[in-house]
Every structure is written in structure tokens, then in C-alpha cells.
Amino acid sequence: MEVEKSAESNKKSKNNRDKKMTRKEVNMEASYGTEWPVEEKVKRREMVSSEARYIFVYEISNVDANITLKLSKKGRCNADGMDDKGHLVAFVHYRFTIEEEIPVLYVYELQLEHRVQGKGLGKFLMVLIELIAQKGKMSAVVLTVQKANMIAMNFYRNKLR
């Protein structure tokens, strides 16, 4: 497995940005309910900020028909979510920022396709985020979860401890 991270900004391809938004819509629309149309616009602006950083996870099939996951920093997906790296199945959107005068790594999004959830990938990505925060001398990893998103609440409360 190859591990890379991204320092992408406004130069991100429209197709890759659209694929990430599709992943968010599938996972988040129910949690936000009627607020989603407004929140979607906010999320789109956050994604193209020069402060945005990403970790992408691609699924690739090898000649033995086994499935392999690949972490990548730069992905250019077409409309099907496919590129030379494979199918985008997960991503983390994060930033280095200051919260209440404390340097933190803020996780804006952790999105996984439903079929790859519950297999340790989310936990692996959060451990990777913690390592990135430590390397960057951040004091904490911070994130926000919608209370209505019970799957995410369970993940952060029970799986990461």
C-alpha cells in the first residue's frame, strides 16, 4: 500500500471535487436533513480552500482479481470515480488551524463508501491523521459530528478508544 497525502487547493480537478461531493451527499444528506442545500454550498467552499489538505483512498483490482486499497495524495477522477489509481472509496479532508489559541489538526470530513465501512479503514485513516498531527506539532485533533449521524457518533465514541 502506498501512502501519500495532499496539499491540494483551488487547482483540484472539477471531476475529483464532484466525486467527493457525491460521496458527501450520499453519506450526509440524511444527517443534515432540510439544512443540506445550505450546508452543501459551505462544504464546496471549504473543499477548494488553499488551507484544505486531503488523503484519498482508491480501490484497485489486480490481475488476480483481488481488491487492494491505495492511499494517494493526487487523484484526478473521471465522472465514474475512476482514474489511473482506481475507484475513489474514501477520503479525509483536514486542515492545520488554530482553535482557541491552540494549534490543532481539524478534520472537516472523513467519508467512506458504505461497502468499505466497518473494515478498519476509518480507524486506520484516523490513526494516520493523529500521526500527521503529531508530526506537525499540533496539540490535538478536532472534529465535529452531527448528532443525528449515529453511525459516525458510534465510530468516534467506541471504535477509536
XYZ file of C-alpha atoms in Angstrom, residues 15-108:
94
model
C -14.226 15.871 -11.535
C -12.415 14.845 -8.361
C -14.171 17.585 -6.379
C -17.529 16.460 -7.776
C -16.792 12.831 -6.853
C -16.004 13.861 -3.274
C -19.212 15.900 -3.115
C -21.184 12.903 -4.377
C -19.640 10.811 -1.582
C -20.618 13.510 0.946
C -24.145 13.768 -0.425
C -24.688 10.024 -0.134
C -23.345 9.940 3.429
C -24.517 13.278 4.806
C -27.791 14.350 3.221
C -29.900 12.365 5.695
C -27.982 13.730 8.703
C -28.382 17.370 7.647
C -31.979 16.968 6.506
C -33.512 20.196 5.219
C -30.301 22.111 6.036
C -28.320 20.142 3.418
C -28.753 22.579 0.468
C -27.160 25.396 2.516
C -24.525 23.123 4.064
C -23.599 21.729 0.653
C -22.594 25.218 -0.519
C -20.457 25.703 2.597
C -18.805 22.299 2.075
C -17.992 23.113 -1.554
C -16.241 26.341 -0.499
C -14.297 24.519 2.225
C -13.090 21.898 -0.241
C -11.380 24.390 -2.540
C -9.745 26.474 0.173
C -5.985 26.840 -0.082
C -5.872 25.534 3.504
C -7.516 22.208 2.561
C -5.474 19.001 2.777
C -6.619 15.542 1.649
C -5.905 11.859 1.939
C -7.542 9.783 -0.811
C -8.130 6.033 -0.752
C -8.539 4.239 -4.071
C -9.672 0.695 -4.726
C -7.747 -1.043 -7.469
C -8.131 -4.543 -8.862
C -5.035 -6.504 -9.723
C -4.692 -9.345 -12.205
C -5.589 -11.928 -9.556
C -8.974 -10.215 -9.095
C -8.044 -9.294 -5.536
C -9.005 -5.896 -4.229
C -6.283 -3.591 -2.967
C -6.679 -0.196 -1.346
C -4.218 2.535 -2.213
C -3.757 5.811 -0.364
C -2.876 8.722 -2.581
C -2.253 12.435 -2.477
C -3.190 13.422 -6.009
C -6.209 11.996 -7.720
C -7.816 13.033 -10.919
C -11.054 11.107 -11.225
C -13.409 10.995 -14.126
C -17.181 11.044 -13.632
C -17.185 7.362 -12.607
C -14.683 7.986 -9.819
C -12.061 6.068 -11.788
C -8.613 7.190 -12.772
C -5.208 5.601 -13.159
C -5.253 4.919 -9.415
C -8.622 3.149 -9.373
C -12.006 3.894 -7.790
C -12.186 6.557 -5.042
C -13.695 4.801 -1.982
C -12.734 7.161 0.848
C -11.145 10.475 1.660
C -10.201 12.668 4.602
C -10.354 16.462 4.310
C -8.370 18.228 7.037
C -6.614 21.488 7.875
C -3.988 22.771 10.233
C -5.551 25.627 12.180
C -5.736 27.476 15.498
C -8.728 26.842 17.781
C -8.885 28.936 20.963
C -5.185 29.804 20.613
C -4.201 26.117 20.334
C -2.682 24.613 17.162
C -4.889 21.730 16.030
C -5.466 19.455 13.079
C -9.155 19.893 12.247
C -10.840 17.009 10.397
C -13.503 18.530 8.156
